[in-house]
PDB file of C-alpha atoms and ligand atoms in Angstrom:
ATOM      1  CA  MET A   1      93.724 137.667 122.344  1.00  0.00           C
ATOM      2  CA  LEU A   2      94.767 134.904 119.909  1.00  0.00           C
ATOM      3  CA  GLN A   3      92.608 132.466 121.890  1.00  0.00           C
ATOM      4  CA  GLU A   4      89.643 134.735 121.409  1.00  0.00           C
ATOM      5  CA  TYR A   5      90.370 134.988 117.682  1.00  0.00           C
ATOM      6  CA  VAL A   6      90.605 131.213 117.286  1.00  0.00           C
ATOM      7  CA  ASN A   7      87.363 130.685 119.186  1.00  0.00           C
ATOM      8  CA  THR A   8      85.589 133.231 116.980  1.00  0.00           C
ATOM      9  CA  ALA A   9      87.078 131.599 113.878  1.00  0.00           C
ATOM     10  CA  GLU A  10      85.781 128.222 115.047  1.00  0.00           C
ATOM     11  CA  SER A  11      82.276 129.648 115.541  1.00  0.00           C
ATOM     12  CA  ALA A  12      82.399 131.150 112.062  1.00  0.00           C
ATOM     13  CA  ALA A  13      83.705 127.899 110.520  1.00  0.00           C
ATOM     14  CA  ARG A  14      80.930 125.908 112.213  1.00  0.00           C
ATOM     15  CA  ALA A  15      78.316 128.379 110.940  1.00  0.00           C
ATOM     16  CA  GLY A  16      79.686 128.027 107.399  1.00  0.00           C
ATOM     17  CA  GLY A  17      79.820 124.244 107.739  1.00  0.00           C
ATOM     18  CA  GLU A  18      76.210 124.062 108.868  1.00  0.00           C
ATOM     19  CA  ILE A  19      75.150 125.980 105.774  1.00  0.00           C
ATOM     20  CA  LEU A  20      77.149 123.617 103.542  1.00  0.00           C
ATOM     21  CA  MET A  21      75.471 120.574 105.075  1.00  0.00           C
ATOM     22  CA  THR A  22      71.993 122.105 104.803  1.00  0.00           C
ATOM     23  CA  MET A  23      72.427 123.115 101.168  1.00  0.00           C
ATOM     24  CA  GLN A  24      74.330 120.061  99.910  1.00  0.00           C
ATOM     25  CA  ASN A  25      71.555 118.473  97.872  1.00  0.00           C
ATOM     26  CA  ALA A  26      69.918 121.686  96.745  1.00  0.00           C
ATOM     27  CA  VAL A  27      72.614 123.507  94.793  1.00  0.00           C
ATOM     28  CA  GLU A  28      73.688 123.702  91.180  1.00  0.00           C
ATOM     29  CA  ALA A  29      77.285 124.166  90.138  1.00  0.00           C
ATOM     30  CA  ARG A  30      78.441 126.858  87.787  1.00  0.00           C
ATOM     31  CA  SER A  31      81.881 127.228  86.281  1.00  0.00           C
ATOM     32  CA  LYS A  32      84.373 129.978  87.232  1.00  0.00           C
ATOM     33  CA  GLY A  33      87.042 128.543  84.931  1.00  0.00           C
ATOM     34  CA  ARG A  34      88.121 125.211  83.494  1.00  0.00           C
ATOM     35  CA  ASN A  35      87.274 122.554  86.132  1.00  0.00           C
ATOM     36  CA  ASP A  36      86.798 125.348  88.693  1.00  0.00           C
ATOM     37  CA  LEU A  37      83.282 125.234  90.135  1.00  0.00           C
ATOM     38  CA  VAL A  38      81.244 127.342  92.540  1.00  0.00           C
ATOM     39  CA  THR A  39      77.784 126.913  94.072  1.00  0.00           C
ATOM     40  CA  GLU A  40      75.313 129.011  96.039  1.00  0.00           C
ATOM     41  CA  ALA A  41      76.559 127.140  99.108  1.00  0.00           C
ATOM     42  CA  ASP A  42      80.085 128.544  98.686  1.00  0.00           C
ATOM     43  CA  LEU A  43      78.577 132.041  98.609  1.00  0.00           C
ATOM     44  CA  ALA A  44      76.172 131.519 101.518  1.00  0.00           C
ATOM     45  CA  SER A  45      78.903 129.984 103.685  1.00  0.00           C
ATOM     46  CA  GLN A  46      81.234 132.899 102.943  1.00  0.00           C
ATOM     47  CA  GLN A  47      78.525 135.445 103.796  1.00  0.00           C
ATOM     48  CA  ALA A  48      77.820 133.807 107.169  1.00  0.00           C
ATOM     49  CA  ILE A  49      81.542 133.627 108.003  1.00  0.00           C
ATOM     50  CA  ARG A  50      82.090 137.226 106.974  1.00  0.00           C
ATOM     51  CA  ASP A  51      79.138 138.440 109.051  1.00  0.00           C
ATOM     52  CA  ILE A  52      80.484 136.725 112.167  1.00  0.00           C
ATOM     53  CA  LEU A  53      84.129 137.792 111.760  1.00  0.00           C
ATOM     54  CA  LEU A  54      83.535 141.383 110.705  1.00  0.00           C
ATOM     55  CA  GLY A  55      80.590 141.719 113.100  1.00  0.00           C
ATOM     56  CA  ARG A  56      83.040 140.964 115.909  1.00  0.00           C
ATOM     57  CA  TYR A  57      86.117 142.715 114.459  1.00  0.00           C
ATOM     58  CA  PRO A  58      84.874 145.490 112.158  1.00  0.00           C
ATOM     59  CA  ASP A  59      88.354 146.963 111.591  1.00  0.00           C
ATOM     60  CA  HIS A  60      89.848 143.677 110.331  1.00  0.00           C
ATOM     61  CA  GLY A  61      90.373 142.920 106.648  1.00  0.00           C
ATOM     62  CA  PHE A  62      88.555 140.028 104.992  1.00  0.00           C
ATOM     63  CA  VAL A  63      89.616 138.122 101.886  1.00  0.00           C
ATOM     64  CA  GLY A  64      87.281 135.304 100.911  1.00  0.00           C
ATOM     65  CA  GLU A  65      87.714 133.141  97.820  1.00  0.00           C
ATOM     66  CA  GLU A  66      84.324 134.169  96.493  1.00  0.00           C
ATOM     67  CA  SER A  67      84.864 137.936  96.971  1.00  0.00           C
ATOM     68  CA  GLU A  68      85.176 140.012  93.806  1.00  0.00           C
ATOM     69  CA  GLY A  69      88.873 140.569  93.013  1.00  0.00           C
ATOM     70  CA  ALA A  70      90.000 138.409  95.959  1.00  0.00           C
ATOM     71  CA  ILE A  71      93.468 137.558  94.630  1.00  0.00           C
ATOM     72  CA  ALA A  72      94.276 141.165  93.714  1.00  0.00           C
ATOM     73  CA  GLU A  73      93.069 142.324  97.129  1.00  0.00           C
ATOM     74  CA  LEU A  74      95.147 139.716  98.905  1.00  0.00           C
ATOM     75  CA  ASN A  75      98.316 140.517  96.999  1.00  0.00           C
ATOM     76  CA  ARG A  76      97.760 144.236  97.449  1.00  0.00           C
ATOM     77  CA  SER A  77      97.114 143.976 101.166  1.00  0.00           C
ATOM     78  CA  LEU A  78      99.933 141.506 101.882  1.00  0.00           C
ATOM     79  CA  GLY A  79     102.420 143.623  99.996  1.00  0.00           C
ATOM     80  CA  ASP A  80     101.245 147.071 101.078  1.00  0.00           C
ATOM     81  CA  PRO A  81     103.577 148.563 103.697  1.00  0.00           C
ATOM     82  CA  ASP A  82     100.811 150.918 104.897  1.00  0.00           C
ATOM     83  CA  ARG A  83      98.564 147.989 105.717  1.00  0.00           C
ATOM     84  CA  ARG A  84     101.063 145.560 107.119  1.00  0.00           C
ATOM     85  CA  ASP A  85      99.920 145.945 110.708  1.00  0.00           C
ATOM     86  CA  SER A  86      96.257 145.270 110.147  1.00  0.00           C
ATOM     87  CA  PHE A  87      94.682 141.858 110.623  1.00  0.00           C
ATOM     88  CA  ARG A  88      93.291 139.957 107.638  1.00  0.00           C
ATOM     89  CA  TRP A  89      91.004 136.944 107.682  1.00  0.00           C
ATOM     90  CA  ILE A  90      91.755 134.648 104.745  1.00  0.00           C
ATOM     91  CA  VAL A  91      88.787 132.395 104.121  1.00  0.00           C
ATOM     92  CA  ASP A  92      87.846 129.470 101.919  1.00  0.00           C
ATOM     93  CA  PRO A  93      84.138 128.983 102.654  1.00  0.00           C
ATOM     94  CA  LEU A  94      84.151 125.558 100.944  1.00  0.00           C
ATOM     95  CA  ASP A  95      87.420 123.815 100.190  1.00  0.00           C
ATOM     96  CA  GLY A  96      86.633 120.767  98.110  1.00  0.00           C
ATOM     97  CA  THR A  97      83.792 122.139  95.999  1.00  0.00           C
ATOM     98  CA  THR A  98      84.122 119.375  93.394  1.00  0.00           C
ATOM     99  CA  ASN A  99      83.758 116.708  96.094  1.00  0.00           C
ATOM    100  CA  TYR A 100      80.789 118.621  97.505  1.00  0.00           C
ATOM    101  CA  ILE A 101      79.034 118.718  94.151  1.00  0.00           C
ATOM    102  CA  HIS A 102      79.612 115.002  93.577  1.00  0.00           C
ATOM    103  CA  GLY A 103      78.395 114.035  97.037  1.00  0.00           C
ATOM    104  CA  MET A 104      81.866 112.979  98.190  1.00  0.00           C
ATOM    105  CA  PRO A 105      82.011 113.524 101.969  1.00  0.00           C
ATOM    106  CA  HIS A 106      85.414 115.236 101.986  1.00  0.00           C
ATOM    107  CA  TYR A 107      85.351 119.031 102.158  1.00  0.00           C
ATOM    108  CA  CYS A 108      85.741 121.731 104.765  1.00  0.00           C
ATOM    109  CA  VAL A 109      85.721 125.383 105.758  1.00  0.00           C
ATOM    110  CA  SER A 110      89.139 127.025 106.167  1.00  0.00           C
ATOM    111  CA  ILE A 111      89.761 130.256 108.096  1.00  0.00           C
ATOM    112  CA  GLY A 112      93.184 131.810 108.701  1.00  0.00           C
ATOM    113  CA  LEU A 113      94.134 135.059 110.395  1.00  0.00           C
ATOM    114  CA  GLU A 114      97.215 136.864 109.115  1.00  0.00           C
ATOM    115  CA  GLN A 115      99.052 140.004 110.207  1.00  0.00           C
ATOM    116  CA  SER A 116     102.230 141.454 108.686  1.00  0.00           C
ATOM    117  CA  GLY A 117     102.686 138.336 106.585  1.00  0.00           C
ATOM    118  CA  GLU A 118     102.529 136.026 109.632  1.00  0.00           C
ATOM    119  CA  LEU A 119      99.777 133.481 110.198  1.00  0.00           C
ATOM    120  CA  LEU A 120      98.389 133.847 113.712  1.00  0.00           C
ATOM    121  CA  VAL A 121      95.361 131.600 113.876  1.00  0.00           C
ATOM    122  CA  GLY A 122      94.016 128.723 111.754  1.00  0.00           C
ATOM    123  CA  VAL A 123      90.776 126.748 111.879  1.00  0.00           C
ATOM    124  CA  VAL A 124      89.711 124.001 109.469  1.00  0.00           C
ATOM    125  CA  PHE A 125      86.286 122.501 110.105  1.00  0.00           C
ATOM    126  CA  ASP A 126      85.027 119.366 108.350  1.00  0.00           C
ATOM    127  CA  PRO A 127      81.251 119.425 108.762  1.00  0.00           C
ATOM    128  CA  VAL A 128      80.805 115.819 107.620  1.00  0.00           C
ATOM    129  CA  SER A 129      83.105 114.211 110.197  1.00  0.00           C
ATOM    130  CA  GLY A 130      82.600 117.057 112.676  1.00  0.00           C
ATOM    131  CA  GLU A 131      86.389 117.331 113.082  1.00  0.00           C
ATOM    132  CA  CYS A 132      87.709 120.767 113.966  1.00  0.00           C
ATOM    133  CA  PHE A 133      91.444 121.379 113.505  1.00  0.00           C
ATOM    134  CA  ARG A 134      92.781 124.532 115.182  1.00  0.00           C
ATOM    135  CA  ALA A 135      96.099 126.244 115.785  1.00  0.00           C
ATOM    136  CA  VAL A 136      97.397 129.416 117.360  1.00  0.00           C
ATOM    137  CA  ARG A 137     100.862 130.704 116.527  1.00  0.00           C
ATOM    138  CA  GLY A 138     103.318 129.386 119.131  1.00  0.00           C
ATOM    139  CA  GLY A 139     100.542 127.544 120.945  1.00  0.00           C
ATOM    140  CA  GLY A 140     100.446 124.197 119.136  1.00  0.00           C
ATOM    141  CA  ALA A 141      97.722 122.584 117.066  1.00  0.00           C
ATOM    142  CA  GLU A 142      94.769 120.526 118.195  1.00  0.00           C
ATOM    143  CA  LEU A 143      91.981 118.340 116.875  1.00  0.00           C
ATOM    144  CA  ASP A 144      88.808 118.582 118.910  1.00  0.00           C
ATOM    145  CA  GLY A 145      90.862 119.687 121.914  1.00  0.00           C
ATOM    146  CA  LYS A 146      93.588 116.979 121.627  1.00  0.00           C
ATOM    147  CA  PRO A 147      97.148 117.994 120.647  1.00  0.00           C
ATOM    148  CA  LEU A 148      98.196 117.180 117.084  1.00  0.00           C
ATOM    149  CA  ALA A 149     101.592 115.823 116.025  1.00  0.00           C
ATOM    150  CA  VAL A 150     102.971 114.885 112.617  1.00  0.00           C
ATOM    151  CA  SER A 151     103.961 111.297 111.855  1.00  0.00           C
ATOM    152  CA  GLY A 152     107.736 111.500 112.087  1.00  0.00           C
ATOM    153  CA  CYS A 153     108.090 109.716 108.702  1.00  0.00           C
ATOM    154  CA  ARG A 154     111.586 110.230 107.255  1.00  0.00           C
ATOM    155  CA  GLN A 155     111.689 107.837 104.293  1.00  0.00           C
ATOM    156  CA  VAL A 156     109.958 108.506 100.988  1.00  0.00           C
ATOM    157  CA  ASN A 157     109.273 104.808 100.480  1.00  0.00           C
ATOM    158  CA  GLU A 158     107.296 104.788 103.730  1.00  0.00           C
ATOM    159  CA  ALA A 159     105.408 108.011 102.985  1.00  0.00           C
ATOM    160  CA  LEU A 160     101.776 108.535 102.040  1.00  0.00           C
ATOM    161  CA  VAL A 161     101.907 111.672  99.904  1.00  0.00           C
ATOM    162  CA  ALA A 162      99.226 114.051  98.609  1.00  0.00           C
ATOM    163  CA  PHE A 163      99.822 115.780  95.272  1.00  0.00           C
ATOM    164  CA  GLY A 164      97.999 118.840  93.907  1.00  0.00           C
ATOM    165  CA  PHE A 165      97.702 119.868  90.251  1.00  0.00           C
ATOM    166  CA  ALA A 166      96.328 123.005  88.650  1.00  0.00           C
ATOM    167  CA  PRO A 167      92.815 122.322  87.302  1.00  0.00           C
ATOM    168  CA  ASP A 168      94.012 122.933  83.743  1.00  0.00           C
ATOM    169  CA  VAL A 169      97.181 120.787  83.870  1.00  0.00           C
ATOM    170  CA  ARG A 170      98.191 119.588  80.385  1.00  0.00           C
ATOM    171  CA  PRO A 171      99.825 116.351  79.255  1.00  0.00           C
ATOM    172  CA  GLY A 172     103.574 116.902  79.217  1.00  0.00           C
ATOM    173  CA  ALA A 173     103.504 119.649  81.878  1.00  0.00           C
ATOM    174  CA  PRO A 174     106.415 119.467  84.372  1.00  0.00           C
ATOM    175  CA  GLU A 175     103.959 118.671  87.204  1.00  0.00           C
ATOM    176  CA  VAL A 176     103.001 115.448  85.439  1.00  0.00           C
ATOM    177  CA  ALA A 177     106.618 114.239  85.424  1.00  0.00           C
ATOM    178  CA  GLN A 178     106.984 115.345  89.067  1.00  0.00           C
ATOM    179  CA  PHE A 179     103.849 113.466  90.000  1.00  0.00           C
ATOM    180  CA  LEU A 180     105.116 110.268  88.349  1.00  0.00           C
ATOM    181  CA  ALA A 181     108.553 110.579  89.963  1.00  0.00           C
ATOM    182  CA  ILE A 182     107.045 110.980  93.434  1.00  0.00           C
ATOM    183  CA  MET A 183     104.467 108.258  92.874  1.00  0.00           C
ATOM    184  CA  HIS A 184     107.262 105.901  91.865  1.00  0.00           C
ATOM    185  CA  ALA A 185     109.297 106.704  94.999  1.00  0.00           C
ATOM    186  CA  CYS A 186     106.672 106.904  97.731  1.00  0.00           C
ATOM    187  CA  ARG A 187     104.476 104.252  99.399  1.00  0.00           C
ATOM    188  CA  SER A 188     101.316 105.639  97.819  1.00  0.00           C
ATOM    189  CA  ILE A 189      99.833 108.864  96.541  1.00  0.00           C
ATOM    190  CA  ARG A 190      96.492 110.513  97.366  1.00  0.00           C
ATOM    191  CA  ARG A 191      94.529 113.212  95.523  1.00  0.00           C
ATOM    192  CA  MET A 192      91.572 113.742  97.799  1.00  0.00           C
ATOM    193  CA  GLY A 193      90.301 117.148  96.658  1.00  0.00           C
ATOM    194  CA  SER A 194      90.794 119.437  99.647  1.00  0.00           C
ATOM    195  CA  ALA A 195      94.106 121.230 100.112  1.00  0.00           C
ATOM    196  CA  ALA A 196      93.152 122.404 103.615  1.00  0.00           C
ATOM    197  CA  LEU A 197      92.328 118.863 104.769  1.00  0.00           C
ATOM    198  CA  ASN A 198      95.540 117.527 103.200  1.00  0.00           C
ATOM    199  CA  LEU A 199      97.532 119.823 105.482  1.00  0.00           C
ATOM    200  CA  CYS A 200      95.427 118.934 108.517  1.00  0.00           C
ATOM    201  CA  TYR A 201      95.842 115.227 107.810  1.00  0.00           C
ATOM    202  CA  ILE A 202      99.619 115.668 107.791  1.00  0.00           C
ATOM    203  CA  ALA A 203      99.278 117.564 111.079  1.00  0.00           C
ATOM    204  CA  ALA A 204      97.326 114.595 112.447  1.00  0.00           C
ATOM    205  CA  GLY A 205      99.909 112.035 111.249  1.00  0.00           C
ATOM    206  CA  ARG A 206      97.469 110.462 108.756  1.00  0.00           C
ATOM    207  CA  MET A 207      99.533 111.452 105.723  1.00  0.00           C
ATOM    208  CA  ASP A 208     103.217 112.313 105.577  1.00  0.00           C
ATOM    209  CA  ALA A 209     103.664 114.932 102.856  1.00  0.00           C
ATOM    210  CA  TYR A 210     101.909 117.145 100.339  1.00  0.00           C
ATOM    211  CA  VAL A 211     103.389 118.528  97.134  1.00  0.00           C
ATOM    212  CA  ALA A 212     101.180 121.342  95.835  1.00  0.00           C
ATOM    213  CA  GLY A 213     102.018 122.659  92.401  1.00  0.00           C
ATOM    214  CA  CYS A 214      98.875 124.756  92.557  1.00  0.00           C
ATOM    215  CA  ALA A 215      97.122 126.346  95.520  1.00  0.00           C
ATOM    216  CA  LYS A 216      95.712 129.689  96.597  1.00  0.00           C
ATOM    217  CA  ALA A 217      96.180 131.523  99.881  1.00  0.00           C
ATOM    218  CA  TRP A 218      92.675 130.655 101.117  1.00  0.00           C
ATOM    219  CA  ASP A 219      93.288 126.932 100.504  1.00  0.00           C
ATOM    220  CA  VAL A 220      96.271 126.868 102.826  1.00  0.00           C
ATOM    221  CA  ALA A 221      96.373 129.889 105.196  1.00  0.00           C
ATOM    222  CA  ALA A 222      94.821 127.940 108.075  1.00  0.00           C
ATOM    223  CA  GLY A 223      96.339 124.544 107.228  1.00  0.00           C
ATOM    224  CA  ALA A 224      99.902 125.860 106.901  1.00  0.00           C
ATOM    225  CA  LEU A 225      99.779 127.149 110.484  1.00  0.00           C
ATOM    226  CA  ILE A 226      98.090 123.975 111.756  1.00  0.00           C
ATOM    227  CA  VAL A 227     100.729 121.715 110.188  1.00  0.00           C
ATOM    228  CA  ARG A 228     103.619 123.871 111.396  1.00  0.00           C
ATOM    229  CA  GLU A 229     102.232 123.983 114.906  1.00  0.00           C
ATOM    230  CA  ALA A 230     101.922 120.182 114.801  1.00  0.00           C
ATOM    231  CA  GLY A 231     105.667 119.987 114.039  1.00  0.00           C
ATOM    232  CA  GLY A 232     105.520 119.772 110.233  1.00  0.00           C
ATOM    233  CA  TYR A 233     107.842 121.462 107.795  1.00  0.00           C
ATOM    234  CA  ILE A 234     106.659 123.588 104.855  1.00  0.00           C
ATOM    235  CA  THR A 235     108.583 125.557 102.223  1.00  0.00           C
ATOM    236  CA  GLY A 236     108.065 126.847  98.719  1.00  0.00           C
ATOM    237  CA  ILE A 237     108.184 124.163  96.026  1.00  0.00           C
ATOM    238  CA  ASP A 238     111.786 125.199  95.226  1.00  0.00           C
ATOM    239  CA  GLY A 239     112.841 124.869  98.871  1.00  0.00           C
ATOM    240  CA  GLY A 240     112.668 128.644  99.492  1.00  0.00           C
ATOM    241  CA  GLY A 241     110.346 130.383 101.933  1.00  0.00           C
ATOM    242  CA  PHE A 242     106.649 129.570 102.049  1.00  0.00           C
ATOM    243  CA  ASP A 243     104.831 132.596 100.597  1.00  0.00           C
ATOM    244  CA  LEU A 244     101.062 133.031 100.931  1.00  0.00           C
ATOM    245  CA  ARG A 245     100.991 135.073  97.724  1.00  0.00           C
ATOM    246  CA  PHE A 246     102.489 132.162  95.762  1.00  0.00           C
ATOM    247  CA  PRO A 247     101.649 129.080  97.814  1.00  0.00           C
ATOM    248  CA  HIS A 248     103.203 126.395  95.658  1.00  0.00           C
ATOM    249  CA  PHE A 249     104.877 124.304  98.278  1.00  0.00           C
ATOM    250  CA  ILE A 250     106.223 121.090  99.742  1.00  0.00           C
ATOM    251  CA  CYS A 251     104.962 120.155 103.169  1.00  0.00           C
ATOM    252  CA  ALA A 252     106.378 117.155 105.012  1.00  0.00           C
ATOM    253  CA  ALA A 253     106.225 115.595 108.454  1.00  0.00           C
ATOM    254  CA  THR A 254     110.013 115.884 108.859  1.00  0.00           C
ATOM    255  CA  PRO A 255     112.826 117.963 107.304  1.00  0.00           C
ATOM    256  CA  LEU A 256     114.475 114.722 106.145  1.00  0.00           C
ATOM    257  CA  LEU A 257     111.413 113.588 104.186  1.00  0.00           C
ATOM    258  CA  HIS A 258     111.051 117.116 102.837  1.00  0.00           C
ATOM    259  CA  GLY A 259     114.671 117.030 101.622  1.00  0.00           C
ATOM    260  CA  HIS A 260     114.130 113.702  99.845  1.00  0.00           C
ATOM    261  CA  LEU A 261     111.029 115.041  98.051  1.00  0.00           C
ATOM    262  CA  LEU A 262     112.851 118.220  97.065  1.00  0.00           C
ATOM    263  CA  ALA A 263     115.688 116.152  95.618  1.00  0.00           C
ATOM    264  CA  ILE A 264     113.243 114.041  93.579  1.00  0.00           C
ATOM    265  CA  LEU A 265     111.600 117.185  92.164  1.00  0.00           C
ATOM    266  CA  ALA A 266     115.014 118.660  91.320  1.00  0.00           C
ATOM    267  CA  GLN A 267     115.861 115.625  89.179  1.00  0.00           C
ATOM    268  CA  VAL A 268     112.749 115.997  87.018  1.00  0.00           C
ATOM    269  CA  GLU A 269     113.335 117.824  83.742  1.00  0.00           C
TER     270      GLU A 269
HETATM  271  C1  LIG B 301      90.550 123.284  95.524  1.00  0.00           C
HETATM  272  C2  LIG B 301      90.913 122.111  96.415  1.00  0.00           C
HETATM  273  C3  LIG B 301      91.795 121.129  95.675  1.00  0.00           C
HETATM  274  C4  LIG B 301      93.054 121.807  95.152  1.00  0.00           C
HETATM  275  C5  LIG B 301      92.683 122.998  94.274  1.00  0.00           C
HETATM  276  C6  LIG B 301      91.788 123.968  95.043  1.00  0.00           C
HETATM  277  P1  LIG B 301      88.195 124.567  95.971  1.00  0.00           P
HETATM  278  O1  LIG B 301      89.788 124.253  96.244  1.00  0.00           O
HETATM  279  O2  LIG B 301      91.605 122.530  97.568  1.00  0.00           O
HETATM  280  O3  LIG B 301      92.200 120.080  96.520  1.00  0.00           O
HETATM  281  O4  LIG B 301      93.809 120.881  94.408  1.00  0.00           O
HETATM  282  O5  LIG B 301      93.879 123.658  93.890  1.00  0.00           O
HETATM  283  O6  LIG B 301      91.421 125.035  94.193  1.00  0.00           O
HETATM  284  O7  LIG B 301      88.074 125.106  94.584  1.00  0.00           O
HETATM  285  O8  LIG B 301      87.476 123.287  96.177  1.00  0.00           O
HETATM  286  O9  LIG B 301      87.918 125.580  97.024  1.00  0.00           O
HETATM  287 CA1  LIG B 302      89.995 125.859  97.998  1.00  0.00          CA
HETATM  288 CA1  LIG B 303      86.598 127.140  97.752  1.00  0.00          CA
END
C-alpha cells in the first residue's frame, strides 16, 4: 500500500510542479508576514495536489501550508489521541517561494504522509530540474529511480552545511551566533532557500548537514523521511527527538558529524 501512496504522491507533486512552472512569470507576491510571501501559484498548486490526494483517499486528512489554520490543525491532529490512527498528508505546495518570485530556479513541491506521528511516505519534486526524490518508510530513498545515500562525511571541517533562520531573525539573536560558529568550523555554508531540497541534497550526498533554527512541518515532513531512508541522522536542535510539531533540528550525514555540530551549538551563549 505504501508503494501506491508514494506513486499517488508523486503524481500530485508533478501536477503541482507543472502549475508552478506555468504560472512562474504571471504571479504577484503578497505578504503573509515579515519576509513571508505567498502567490496565486502556491494556492493553485495546493488545490491541484489536494484534489488528487483527497480524490483518491477521501478519508485521509490534509494539511497544506496555505490552508486556513494549518498549524493549529496540524498540532491538533498530531496530538489528538482519537485521530492518531488516521493518515494525514502534509503538503508544501511551493517550498522556496522567495526564490520562485525572484526567478531563482531552486524550489519544489513537498508531500509527506504521516500516521500516528510516523512519516510513511515522502516525495519532493523539483519542477525546474525535473528531479523527483522519494522515500517509503523502511524501503529506502531514491532519486528518479536510483537509490540515494548520504555522503558519509564525519568531520565538520570537510562539511558543506545548510543553515536556516526564521524570516524575522534579529541582530544579536542566538541563531546568529550559532550561524557564525558553524560557518567558522565547517568547509562552507549554504542558504539556498528551500528546506525540503536541503534535506534531499543531504540524502543525495551533495551537502553534509543542515541546521534549521526555523522550519514548519510541511517544509520537512517529506525530506526528513527521505534523508533518514538515505542513511542520514536527524534530531531536534537540542539533540532530542525530531518532532514534526516543532521541527527545529540538526540533520547530518553521519552521527559523528551530527555530534560535532551539536557540540558547537552547545558552546554558543
Ligand atoms: C521556506 C523555505 C526556506 C526556509 C523557511 C521556509 P516557503 O518555505 O523552506 O528555505 O528557511 O523557513 O519557510 O515559505 O518558501 O514555503
Ligand atoms: Ca516551505
Ligand atoms: Ca510554501
